[in-house]
Amino acid sequence: MDTLLDRLANFILRFRIPVIVGTLALVGGALVLTGALSFENDLTNWVDQEATIGRLPHYINQTFGNTTPLLIGIETDALFTKANLSRLRRLSNTLAEADGVRDVFSLTTVDAISPIPYGIRVGPLVPNPLPDDPAGLAALKEKALGEKSYTGRLLSADGRATLVVVTLDPDRPSDSLARDIRRTAEKIFPSETATLYFSGNTFLLNAVADIVTRDFVFLIPLVTALIVGVLFVAFRRLRGVMLPLFTVLFAVALTMGIMSLVRVPLNVMSSAVPVILICLLYTSDAADEEDSVDLGGRRII
């Protein structure tokens, strides 16, 4: 093994210029590919669909529809006003027409059953057009609160909050769709008109992804700076700092570039790979510094 490593070291020394140029070109290409690296939030896509553990969630979603709907909670001081009910209807209709949305359930889309002479009547819970007068809106509120099927589910008991349930098409990437749904809800219900709450696995994973992305941008420079400081304190030589650091950064760039090339997206867990690589490779390179060898009067780190 030592002979093989000595030969490799001699080869690198002999052809050091082509090796350096080739390495820089390879790393440059990897950095370009890194720009196309995607982030996958959908848990069902983290596992191969053909694997036993990954086949069942996809089968359930394709057969029965998406089993993890998105929930949008809307809380206002006065829900049963014409303005807020109009916003709720606009949000429901906009989401229902969006590509990738299978169903939308809200107060403005559900039906109510009311008795009539010799039968029952099934019609929209919230009529269209909406009542203009306060008495009509008060009667609508009383009617909605009297619907036991919806009170405590789509409508809070005090009539101040409501829920919009969005069921997605399993064939559409849910993370990007959830971001569009959130932007639409925040546009239709600005912060001064209502307080919005978002729930569901996709909303949660999107929030985690945003946090991870911010940490990703922050931690890599921070860890790199800390490693530079430790290397300088340990070796007090520019070569002892730059060679291990370049090795680490090249390895991280190549790893991210290969992931992008083979279409392996980052997720909440794999996003820690760059920081872990930096820590592990730094430890390895620091050990190599101590175990450096002397070839032909040249000290090789």
PDB file of C-alpha atoms in Angstrom:
ATOM      1  CA  MET A   1       0.000   0.000   0.000  1.00  0.00           C
ATOM      2  CA  ASP A   2       2.826   2.387   0.865  1.00  0.00           C
ATOM      3  CA  THR A   3       4.450   1.721  -2.508  1.00  0.00           C
ATOM      4  CA  LEU A   4       1.195   2.451  -4.311  1.00  0.00           C
ATOM      5  CA  LEU A   5       0.738   5.710  -2.409  1.00  0.00           C
ATOM      6  CA  ASP A   6       4.348   6.680  -3.098  1.00  0.00           C
ATOM      7  CA  ARG A   7       3.808   6.073  -6.808  1.00  0.00           C
ATOM      8  CA  LEU A   8       0.643   8.129  -6.747  1.00  0.00           C
ATOM      9  CA  ALA A   9       2.431  10.960  -4.977  1.00  0.00           C
ATOM     10  CA  ASN A  10       5.289  10.860  -7.490  1.00  0.00           C
ATOM     11  CA  PHE A  11       2.812  10.852 -10.372  1.00  0.00           C
ATOM     12  CA  ILE A  12       1.049  13.923  -8.952  1.00  0.00           C
ATOM     13  CA  LEU A  13       4.366  15.702  -8.475  1.00  0.00           C
ATOM     14  CA  ARG A  14       5.500  14.867 -11.975  1.00  0.00           C
ATOM     15  CA  PHE A  15       2.273  16.007 -13.648  1.00  0.00           C
ATOM     16  CA  ARG A  16       1.281  18.585 -11.064  1.00  0.00           C
ATOM     17  CA  ILE A  17       0.233  21.281 -13.532  1.00  0.00           C
ATOM     18  CA  PRO A  18      -2.213  19.050 -15.509  1.00  0.00           C
ATOM     19  CA  VAL A  19      -3.481  17.570 -12.228  1.00  0.00           C
ATOM     20  CA  ILE A  20      -4.149  21.015 -10.756  1.00  0.00           C
ATOM     21  CA  VAL A  21      -5.812  22.285 -13.945  1.00  0.00           C
ATOM     22  CA  GLY A  22      -7.932  19.135 -14.267  1.00  0.00           C
ATOM     23  CA  THR A  23      -8.981  19.298 -10.624  1.00  0.00           C
ATOM     24  CA  LEU A  24      -9.972  22.941 -10.907  1.00  0.00           C
ATOM     25  CA  ALA A  25     -11.948  22.219 -14.093  1.00  0.00           C
ATOM     26  CA  LEU A  26     -13.692  19.286 -12.435  1.00  0.00           C
ATOM     27  CA  VAL A  27     -14.600  21.345  -9.384  1.00  0.00           C
ATOM     28  CA  GLY A  28     -15.750  24.231 -11.592  1.00  0.00           C
ATOM     29  CA  GLY A  29     -18.065  21.901 -13.488  1.00  0.00           C
ATOM     30  CA  ALA A  30     -19.390  20.529 -10.194  1.00  0.00           C
ATOM     31  CA  LEU A  31     -20.136  24.049  -8.970  1.00  0.00           C
ATOM     32  CA  VAL A  32     -22.098  24.766 -12.155  1.00  0.00           C
ATOM     33  CA  LEU A  33     -24.131  21.584 -11.632  1.00  0.00           C
ATOM     34  CA  THR A  34     -24.768  22.538  -8.015  1.00  0.00           C
ATOM     35  CA  GLY A  35     -26.929  25.413  -9.238  1.00  0.00           C
ATOM     36  CA  ALA A  36     -29.472  22.853 -10.495  1.00  0.00           C
ATOM     37  CA  LEU A  37     -29.580  20.943  -7.201  1.00  0.00           C
ATOM     38  CA  SER A  38     -33.183  20.602  -6.014  1.00  0.00           C
ATOM     39  CA  PHE A  39     -34.742  20.214  -2.584  1.00  0.00           C
ATOM     40  CA  GLU A  40     -37.292  17.442  -1.973  1.00  0.00           C
ATOM     41  CA  ASN A  41     -39.802  17.945   0.851  1.00  0.00           C
ATOM     42  CA  ASP A  42     -42.299  15.197   0.121  1.00  0.00           C
ATOM     43  CA  LEU A  43     -41.637  12.328   2.517  1.00  0.00           C
ATOM     44  CA  THR A  44     -43.150   9.775   0.140  1.00  0.00           C
ATOM     45  CA  ASN A  45     -40.503  10.625  -2.463  1.00  0.00           C
ATOM     46  CA  TRP A  46     -37.577  10.041  -0.134  1.00  0.00           C
ATOM     47  CA  VAL A  47     -37.913   6.294  -0.653  1.00  0.00           C
ATOM     48  CA  ASP A  48     -37.822   4.388  -3.945  1.00  0.00           C
ATOM     49  CA  GLN A  49     -41.372   3.784  -5.194  1.00  0.00           C
ATOM     50  CA  GLU A  50     -40.422   0.234  -6.137  1.00  0.00           C
ATOM     51  CA  ALA A  51     -39.191  -0.600  -2.637  1.00  0.00           C
ATOM     52  CA  THR A  52     -41.561  -2.375  -0.260  1.00  0.00           C
ATOM     53  CA  ILE A  53     -41.563   0.491   2.219  1.00  0.00           C
ATOM     54  CA  GLY A  54     -42.110   3.101  -0.505  1.00  0.00           C
ATOM     55  CA  ARG A  55     -44.745   1.313  -2.576  1.00  0.00           C
ATOM     56  CA  LEU A  56     -47.597   1.499  -0.068  1.00  0.00           C
ATOM     57  CA  PRO A  57     -47.792   5.322   0.411  1.00  0.00           C
ATOM     58  CA  HIS A  58     -47.808   5.877  -3.361  1.00  0.00           C
ATOM     59  CA  TYR A  59     -50.451   3.182  -3.843  1.00  0.00           C
ATOM     60  CA  ILE A  60     -52.688   4.749  -1.174  1.00  0.00           C
ATOM     61  CA  ASN A  61     -52.302   8.247  -2.623  1.00  0.00           C
ATOM     62  CA  GLN A  62     -52.989   7.128  -6.170  1.00  0.00           C
ATOM     63  CA  THR A  63     -55.956   4.955  -5.198  1.00  0.00           C
ATOM     64  CA  PHE A  64     -57.684   7.055  -2.550  1.00  0.00           C
ATOM     65  CA  GLY A  65     -56.223  10.495  -3.142  1.00  0.00           C
ATOM     66  CA  ASN A  66     -53.680  12.397  -1.093  1.00  0.00           C
ATOM     67  CA  THR A  67     -54.002  11.320   2.530  1.00  0.00           C
ATOM     68  CA  THR A  68     -52.253  14.411   3.940  1.00  0.00           C
ATOM     69  CA  PRO A  69     -54.390  17.447   3.036  1.00  0.00           C
ATOM     70  CA  LEU A  70     -53.264  21.001   3.621  1.00  0.00           C
ATOM     71  CA  LEU A  71     -55.130  23.018   6.232  1.00  0.00           C
ATOM     72  CA  ILE A  72     -55.490  26.794   6.239  1.00  0.00           C
ATOM     73  CA  GLY A  73     -56.902  28.329   9.402  1.00  0.00           C
ATOM     74  CA  ILE A  74     -58.412  31.807   9.091  1.00  0.00           C
ATOM     75  CA  GLU A  75     -59.122  33.795  12.249  1.00  0.00           C
ATOM     76  CA  THR A  76     -60.818  37.186  12.153  1.00  0.00           C
ATOM     77  CA  ASP A  77     -62.661  39.457  14.558  1.00  0.00           C
ATOM     78  CA  ALA A  78     -65.774  39.180  12.415  1.00  0.00           C
ATOM     79  CA  LEU A  79     -65.882  36.281   9.971  1.00  0.00           C
ATOM     80  CA  PHE A  80     -69.505  36.737   8.947  1.00  0.00           C
ATOM     81  CA  THR A  81     -69.120  40.017   7.126  1.00  0.00           C
ATOM     82  CA  LYS A  82     -69.626  40.402   3.433  1.00  0.00           C
ATOM     83  CA  ALA A  83     -65.986  41.353   2.912  1.00  0.00           C
ATOM     84  CA  ASN A  84     -64.545  38.354   4.754  1.00  0.00           C
ATOM     85  CA  LEU A  85     -66.996  35.864   3.287  1.00  0.00           C
ATOM     86  CA  SER A  86     -66.205  37.237  -0.174  1.00  0.00           C
ATOM     87  CA  ARG A  87     -62.496  36.732   0.516  1.00  0.00           C
ATOM     88  CA  LEU A  88     -63.184  33.184   1.702  1.00  0.00           C
ATOM     89  CA  ARG A  89     -65.164  32.404  -1.461  1.00  0.00           C
ATOM     90  CA  ARG A  90     -62.471  33.941  -3.645  1.00  0.00           C
ATOM     91  CA  LEU A  91     -59.774  31.883  -1.912  1.00  0.00           C
ATOM     92  CA  SER A  92     -61.773  28.668  -2.245  1.00  0.00           C
ATOM     93  CA  ASN A  93     -62.516  29.247  -5.917  1.00  0.00           C
ATOM     94  CA  THR A  94     -58.932  30.243  -6.725  1.00  0.00           C
ATOM     95  CA  LEU A  95     -57.495  27.169  -5.038  1.00  0.00           C
ATOM     96  CA  ALA A  96     -60.071  24.865  -6.621  1.00  0.00           C
ATOM     97  CA  GLU A  97     -59.010  26.062 -10.082  1.00  0.00           C
ATOM     98  CA  ALA A  98     -55.287  25.655  -9.376  1.00  0.00           C
ATOM     99  CA  ASP A  99     -53.437  22.930 -11.235  1.00  0.00           C
ATOM    100  CA  GLY A 100     -52.656  20.090  -8.846  1.00  0.00           C
ATOM    101  CA  VAL A 101     -55.523  20.741  -6.410  1.00  0.00           C
ATOM    102  CA  ARG A 102     -58.093  17.951  -6.279  1.00  0.00           C
ATOM    103  CA  ASP A 103     -60.684  19.281  -3.797  1.00  0.00           C
ATOM    104  CA  VAL A 104     -61.289  22.308  -1.594  1.00  0.00           C
ATOM    105  CA  PHE A 105     -63.609  22.237   1.404  1.00  0.00           C
ATOM    106  CA  SER A 106     -64.662  25.452   3.105  1.00  0.00           C
ATOM    107  CA  LEU A 107     -67.798  27.175   4.324  1.00  0.00           C
ATOM    108  CA  THR A 108     -68.392  28.541   0.850  1.00  0.00           C
ATOM    109  CA  THR A 109     -68.139  25.150  -0.893  1.00  0.00           C
ATOM    110  CA  VAL A 110     -70.093  22.822   1.406  1.00  0.00           C
ATOM    111  CA  ASP A 111     -73.821  22.155   1.312  1.00  0.00           C
ATOM    112  CA  ALA A 112     -76.418  22.398   4.045  1.00  0.00           C
ATOM    113  CA  ILE A 113     -79.569  20.324   4.474  1.00  0.00           C
ATOM    114  CA  SER A 114     -82.718  22.173   5.505  1.00  0.00           C
ATOM    115  CA  PRO A 115     -86.253  20.813   5.943  1.00  0.00           C
ATOM    116  CA  ILE A 116     -89.064  21.907   3.659  1.00  0.00           C
ATOM    117  CA  PRO A 117     -92.672  20.764   3.526  1.00  0.00           C
ATOM    118  CA  TYR A 118     -92.786  17.145   2.348  1.00  0.00           C
ATOM    119  CA  GLY A 119     -88.999  16.811   2.044  1.00  0.00           C
ATOM    120  CA  ILE A 120     -85.560  18.325   2.476  1.00  0.00           C
ATOM    121  CA  ARG A 121     -83.541  20.856   0.549  1.00  0.00           C
ATOM    122  CA  VAL A 122     -79.837  20.514  -0.164  1.00  0.00           C
ATOM    123  CA  GLY A 123     -78.131  23.735  -1.095  1.00  0.00           C
ATOM    124  CA  PRO A 124     -75.015  25.812  -0.444  1.00  0.00           C
ATOM    125  CA  LEU A 125     -74.448  26.729   3.179  1.00  0.00           C
ATOM    126  CA  VAL A 126     -73.301  30.203   2.144  1.00  0.00           C
ATOM    127  CA  PRO A 127     -75.589  31.578  -0.571  1.00  0.00           C
ATOM    128  CA  ASN A 128     -74.418  33.377  -3.662  1.00  0.00           C
ATOM    129  CA  PRO A 129     -74.864  36.317  -3.784  1.00  0.00           C
ATOM    130  CA  LEU A 130     -74.131  37.076  -0.165  1.00  0.00           C
ATOM    131  CA  PRO A 131     -76.641  38.973   1.982  1.00  0.00           C
ATOM    132  CA  ASP A 132     -76.000  42.722   2.127  1.00  0.00           C
ATOM    133  CA  ASP A 133     -77.866  43.628   5.299  1.00  0.00           C
ATOM    134  CA  PRO A 134     -76.649  42.938   8.860  1.00  0.00           C
ATOM    135  CA  ALA A 135     -79.802  40.937   9.622  1.00  0.00           C
ATOM    136  CA  GLY A 136     -79.155  38.574   6.710  1.00  0.00           C
ATOM    137  CA  LEU A 137     -75.510  38.093   7.748  1.00  0.00           C
ATOM    138  CA  ALA A 138     -76.553  37.451  11.356  1.00  0.00           C
ATOM    139  CA  ALA A 139     -79.068  34.860  10.171  1.00  0.00           C
ATOM    140  CA  LEU A 140     -76.379  33.218   8.033  1.00  0.00           C
ATOM    141  CA  LYS A 141     -74.049  33.058  11.039  1.00  0.00           C
ATOM    142  CA  GLU A 142     -76.759  31.498  13.181  1.00  0.00           C
ATOM    143  CA  LYS A 143     -77.520  28.976  10.459  1.00  0.00           C
ATOM    144  CA  ALA A 144     -73.844  28.030  10.069  1.00  0.00           C
ATOM    145  CA  LEU A 145     -73.322  27.649  13.815  1.00  0.00           C
ATOM    146  CA  GLY A 146     -76.396  25.442  13.929  1.00  0.00           C
ATOM    147  CA  GLU A 147     -74.851  22.959  11.504  1.00  0.00           C
ATOM    148  CA  LYS A 148     -73.326  20.367  13.836  1.00  0.00           C
ATOM    149  CA  SER A 149     -71.511  18.732  10.933  1.00  0.00           C
ATOM    150  CA  TYR A 150     -69.408  21.842  10.408  1.00  0.00           C
ATOM    151  CA  THR A 151     -69.225  23.589  13.781  1.00  0.00           C
ATOM    152  CA  GLY A 152     -66.043  22.504  15.503  1.00  0.00           C
ATOM    153  CA  ARG A 153     -64.664  21.262  12.190  1.00  0.00           C
ATOM    154  CA  LEU A 154     -64.839  23.917   9.487  1.00  0.00           C
ATOM    155  CA  LEU A 155     -66.138  26.626  11.817  1.00  0.00           C
ATOM    156  CA  SER A 156     -65.141  27.486  15.387  1.00  0.00           C
ATOM    157  CA  ALA A 157     -67.833  27.513  18.062  1.00  0.00           C
ATOM    158  CA  ASP A 158     -67.599  31.306  18.457  1.00  0.00           C
ATOM    159  CA  GLY A 159     -67.862  31.916  14.706  1.00  0.00           C
ATOM    160  CA  ARG A 160     -64.546  33.813  14.544  1.00  0.00           C
ATOM    161  CA  ALA A 161     -62.386  31.229  12.790  1.00  0.00           C
ATOM    162  CA  THR A 162     -62.799  28.863   9.874  1.00  0.00           C
ATOM    163  CA  LEU A 163     -60.808  26.176   8.148  1.00  0.00           C
ATOM    164  CA  VAL A 164     -60.053  25.568   4.483  1.00  0.00           C
ATOM    165  CA  VAL A 165     -59.097  21.975   3.652  1.00  0.00           C
ATOM    166  CA  VAL A 166     -57.132  21.493   0.427  1.00  0.00           C
ATOM    167  CA  THR A 167     -56.623  18.011  -1.029  1.00  0.00           C
ATOM    168  CA  LEU A 168     -53.777  17.721  -3.527  1.00  0.00           C
ATOM    169  CA  ASP A 169     -53.233  15.579  -6.578  1.00  0.00           C
ATOM    170  CA  PRO A 170     -50.552  12.986  -5.651  1.00  0.00           C
ATOM    171  CA  ASP A 171     -49.008  13.227  -9.127  1.00  0.00           C
ATOM    172  CA  ARG A 172     -48.055  16.882  -8.614  1.00  0.00           C
ATOM    173  CA  PRO A 173     -45.017  17.913  -6.496  1.00  0.00           C
ATOM    174  CA  SER A 174     -46.610  19.040  -3.263  1.00  0.00           C
ATOM    175  CA  ASP A 175     -43.847  21.317  -1.963  1.00  0.00           C
ATOM    176  CA  SER A 176     -44.003  23.894  -4.774  1.00  0.00           C
ATOM    177  CA  LEU A 177     -47.804  23.690  -4.839  1.00  0.00           C
ATOM    178  CA  ALA A 178     -47.995  24.316  -1.094  1.00  0.00           C
ATOM    179  CA  ARG A 179     -45.849  27.432  -1.495  1.00  0.00           C
ATOM    180  CA  ASP A 180     -48.209  28.724  -4.199  1.00  0.00           C
ATOM    181  CA  ILE A 181     -51.224  27.988  -1.975  1.00  0.00           C
ATOM    182  CA  ARG A 182     -49.682  29.862   0.928  1.00  0.00           C
ATOM    183  CA  ARG A 183     -48.861  32.887  -1.210  1.00  0.00           C
ATOM    184  CA  THR A 184     -52.416  32.918  -2.579  1.00  0.00           C
ATOM    185  CA  ALA A 185     -53.944  32.767   0.911  1.00  0.00           C
ATOM    186  CA  GLU A 186     -51.681  35.555   2.202  1.00  0.00           C
ATOM    187  CA  LYS A 187     -52.558  37.701  -0.809  1.00  0.00           C
ATOM    188  CA  ILE A 188     -56.320  37.297  -0.432  1.00  0.00           C
ATOM    189  CA  PHE A 189     -56.264  37.581   3.373  1.00  0.00           C
ATOM    190  CA  PRO A 190     -53.656  40.249   4.202  1.00  0.00           C
ATOM    191  CA  SER A 191     -52.371  40.409   7.762  1.00  0.00           C
ATOM    192  CA  GLU A 192     -54.570  43.391   8.589  1.00  0.00           C
ATOM    193  CA  THR A 193     -57.748  41.466   7.755  1.00  0.00           C
ATOM    194  CA  ALA A 194     -57.086  38.050   9.313  1.00  0.00           C
ATOM    195  CA  THR A 195     -54.549  35.829  11.028  1.00  0.00           C
ATOM    196  CA  LEU A 196     -53.626  32.790   8.960  1.00  0.00           C
ATOM    197  CA  TYR A 197     -52.457  29.414  10.249  1.00  0.00           C
ATOM    198  CA  PHE A 198     -51.016  26.724   7.997  1.00  0.00           C
ATOM    199  CA  SER A 199     -50.908  23.043   8.889  1.00  0.00           C
ATOM    200  CA  GLY A 200     -50.132  19.787   7.114  1.00  0.00           C
ATOM    201  CA  ASN A 201     -46.959  17.835   6.415  1.00  0.00           C
ATOM    202  CA  THR A 202     -46.067  19.806   3.306  1.00  0.00           C
ATOM    203  CA  PHE A 203     -46.425  23.204   4.984  1.00  0.00           C
ATOM    204  CA  LEU A 204     -44.348  21.899   7.891  1.00  0.00           C
ATOM    205  CA  LEU A 205     -41.616  20.501   5.658  1.00  0.00           C
ATOM    206  CA  ASN A 206     -41.520  23.713   3.631  1.00  0.00           C
ATOM    207  CA  ALA A 207     -40.949  25.654   6.833  1.00  0.00           C
ATOM    208  CA  VAL A 208     -38.207  23.215   7.835  1.00  0.00           C
ATOM    209  CA  ALA A 209     -36.675  23.501   4.356  1.00  0.00           C
ATOM    210  CA  ASP A 210     -36.554  27.286   4.652  1.00  0.00           C
ATOM    211  CA  ILE A 211     -34.819  26.993   8.014  1.00  0.00           C
ATOM    212  CA  VAL A 212     -32.386  24.396   6.669  1.00  0.00           C
ATOM    213  CA  THR A 213     -31.598  26.556   3.632  1.00  0.00           C
ATOM    214  CA  ARG A 214     -30.844  29.560   5.841  1.00  0.00           C
ATOM    215  CA  ASP A 215     -28.655  27.382   8.071  1.00  0.00           C
ATOM    216  CA  PHE A 216     -27.018  25.895   4.970  1.00  0.00           C
ATOM    217  CA  VAL A 217     -25.959  29.345   3.768  1.00  0.00           C
ATOM    218  CA  PHE A 218     -24.864  30.380   7.262  1.00  0.00           C
ATOM    219  CA  LEU A 219     -23.161  27.241   8.588  1.00  0.00           C
ATOM    220  CA  ILE A 220     -20.844  26.432   5.672  1.00  0.00           C
ATOM    221  CA  PRO A 221     -18.993  29.804   5.794  1.00  0.00           C
ATOM    222  CA  LEU A 222     -19.010  29.683   9.597  1.00  0.00           C
ATOM    223  CA  VAL A 223     -17.599  26.147   9.787  1.00  0.00           C
ATOM    224  CA  THR A 224     -15.046  26.995   7.089  1.00  0.00           C
ATOM    225  CA  ALA A 225     -13.907  30.062   9.031  1.00  0.00           C
ATOM    226  CA  LEU A 226     -13.612  28.042  12.238  1.00  0.00           C
ATOM    227  CA  ILE A 227     -11.576  25.361  10.447  1.00  0.00           C
ATOM    228  CA  VAL A 228      -9.238  27.993   8.998  1.00  0.00           C
ATOM    229  CA  GLY A 229      -8.696  29.354  12.502  1.00  0.00           C
ATOM    230  CA  VAL A 230      -8.054  25.914  13.990  1.00  0.00           C
ATOM    231  CA  LEU A 231      -5.673  24.958  11.172  1.00  0.00           C
ATOM    232  CA  PHE A 232      -3.733  28.170  11.561  1.00  0.00           C
ATOM    233  CA  VAL A 233      -3.412  27.726  15.321  1.00  0.00           C
ATOM    234  CA  ALA A 234      -2.404  24.084  14.852  1.00  0.00           C
ATOM    235  CA  PHE A 235       0.157  24.407  12.017  1.00  0.00           C
ATOM    236  CA  ARG A 236       1.092  28.111  11.804  1.00  0.00           C
ATOM    237  CA  ARG A 237       1.786  27.653   8.097  1.00  0.00           C
ATOM    238  CA  LEU A 238      -0.118  28.810   5.057  1.00  0.00           C
ATOM    239  CA  ARG A 239       0.343  25.401   3.426  1.00  0.00           C
ATOM    240  CA  GLY A 240      -1.043  23.655   6.495  1.00  0.00           C
ATOM    241  CA  VAL A 241      -4.164  25.816   6.244  1.00  0.00           C
ATOM    242  CA  MET A 242      -4.815  25.986   2.522  1.00  0.00           C
ATOM    243  CA  LEU A 243      -4.175  22.387   1.433  1.00  0.00           C
ATOM    244  CA  PRO A 244      -6.608  20.734   3.906  1.00  0.00           C
ATOM    245  CA  LEU A 245      -9.138  23.535   3.337  1.00  0.00           C
ATOM    246  CA  PHE A 246      -9.024  23.184  -0.443  1.00  0.00           C
ATOM    247  CA  THR A 247      -9.370  19.410  -0.124  1.00  0.00           C
ATOM    248  CA  VAL A 248     -12.482  19.829   1.991  1.00  0.00           C
ATOM    249  CA  LEU A 249     -14.125  22.446  -0.220  1.00  0.00           C
ATOM    250  CA  PHE A 250     -13.340  20.485  -3.400  1.00  0.00           C
ATOM    251  CA  ALA A 251     -14.877  17.342  -1.862  1.00  0.00           C
ATOM    252  CA  VAL A 252     -18.041  19.217  -0.870  1.00  0.00           C
ATOM    253  CA  ALA A 253     -18.377  20.792  -4.337  1.00  0.00           C
ATOM    254  CA  LEU A 254     -17.859  17.425  -6.068  1.00  0.00           C
ATOM    255  CA  THR A 255     -20.398  15.722  -3.800  1.00  0.00           C
ATOM    256  CA  MET A 256     -23.081  18.343  -4.453  1.00  0.00           C
ATOM    257  CA  GLY A 257     -22.304  18.341  -8.186  1.00  0.00           C
ATOM    258  CA  ILE A 258     -22.576  14.543  -8.439  1.00  0.00           C
ATOM    259  CA  MET A 259     -25.892  14.619  -6.528  1.00  0.00           C
ATOM    260  CA  SER A 260     -27.220  17.159  -9.018  1.00  0.00           C
ATOM    261  CA  LEU A 261     -25.875  15.163 -12.000  1.00  0.00           C
ATOM    262  CA  VAL A 262     -27.568  11.907 -10.928  1.00  0.00           C
ATOM    263  CA  ARG A 263     -30.734  13.820  -9.896  1.00  0.00           C
ATOM    264  CA  VAL A 264     -30.565  13.040  -6.205  1.00  0.00           C
ATOM    265  CA  PRO A 265     -32.266  15.983  -4.469  1.00  0.00           C
ATOM    266  CA  LEU A 266     -31.399  17.354  -1.074  1.00  0.00           C
ATOM    267  CA  ASN A 267     -33.828  16.796   1.757  1.00  0.00           C
ATOM    268  CA  VAL A 268     -34.011  17.758   5.406  1.00  0.00           C
ATOM    269  CA  MET A 269     -31.534  15.031   6.374  1.00  0.00           C
ATOM    270  CA  SER A 270     -29.086  15.086   3.460  1.00  0.00           C
ATOM    271  CA  SER A 271     -28.741  18.886   3.677  1.00  0.00           C
ATOM    272  CA  ALA A 272     -26.380  18.267   6.605  1.00  0.00           C
ATOM    273  CA  VAL A 273     -23.959  16.425   4.287  1.00  0.00           C
ATOM    274  CA  PRO A 274     -21.802  19.487   3.371  1.00  0.00           C
ATOM    275  CA  VAL A 275     -21.185  20.460   6.991  1.00  0.00           C
ATOM    276  CA  ILE A 276     -20.502  16.837   7.985  1.00  0.00           C
ATOM    277  CA  LEU A 277     -18.090  16.431   5.062  1.00  0.00           C
ATOM    278  CA  ILE A 278     -16.222  19.552   6.089  1.00  0.00           C
ATOM    279  CA  CYS A 279     -15.840  18.292   9.658  1.00  0.00           C
ATOM    280  CA  LEU A 280     -14.861  14.742   8.694  1.00  0.00           C
ATOM    281  CA  LEU A 281     -12.467  15.650   5.899  1.00  0.00           C
ATOM    282  CA  TYR A 282     -10.867  18.303   8.052  1.00  0.00           C
ATOM    283  CA  THR A 283     -10.111  15.668  10.688  1.00  0.00           C
ATOM    284  CA  SER A 284      -8.662  13.356   8.031  1.00  0.00           C
ATOM    285  CA  ASP A 285      -6.551  16.063   6.437  1.00  0.00           C
ATOM    286  CA  ALA A 286      -5.263  17.243   9.799  1.00  0.00           C
ATOM    287  CA  ALA A 287      -4.107  13.701  10.518  1.00  0.00           C
ATOM    288  CA  ASP A 288      -2.405  13.564   7.115  1.00  0.00           C
ATOM    289  CA  GLU A 289      -0.537  16.741   7.995  1.00  0.00           C
ATOM    290  CA  GLU A 290       0.970  15.009  11.011  1.00  0.00           C
ATOM    291  CA  ASP A 291       1.760  11.864   8.982  1.00  0.00           C
ATOM    292  CA  SER A 292       3.309  13.670   6.020  1.00  0.00           C
ATOM    293  CA  VAL A 293       5.997  11.891   4.040  1.00  0.00           C
ATOM    294  CA  ASP A 294       9.274  12.956   2.486  1.00  0.00           C
ATOM    295  CA  LEU A 295       9.758  12.080  -1.184  1.00  0.00           C
ATOM    296  CA  GLY A 296      13.027  13.052  -2.820  1.00  0.00           C
ATOM    297  CA  GLY A 297      13.625  15.886  -0.396  1.00  0.00           C
ATOM    298  CA  ARG A 298      10.085  17.219  -0.804  1.00  0.00           C
ATOM    299  CA  ARG A 299       7.718  17.064   2.103  1.00  0.00           C
ATOM    300  CA  ILE A 300       4.254  15.988   0.932  1.00  0.00           C
ATOM    301  CA  ILE A 301       1.249  16.778   3.080  1.00  0.00           C
TER     302      ILE A 301
END
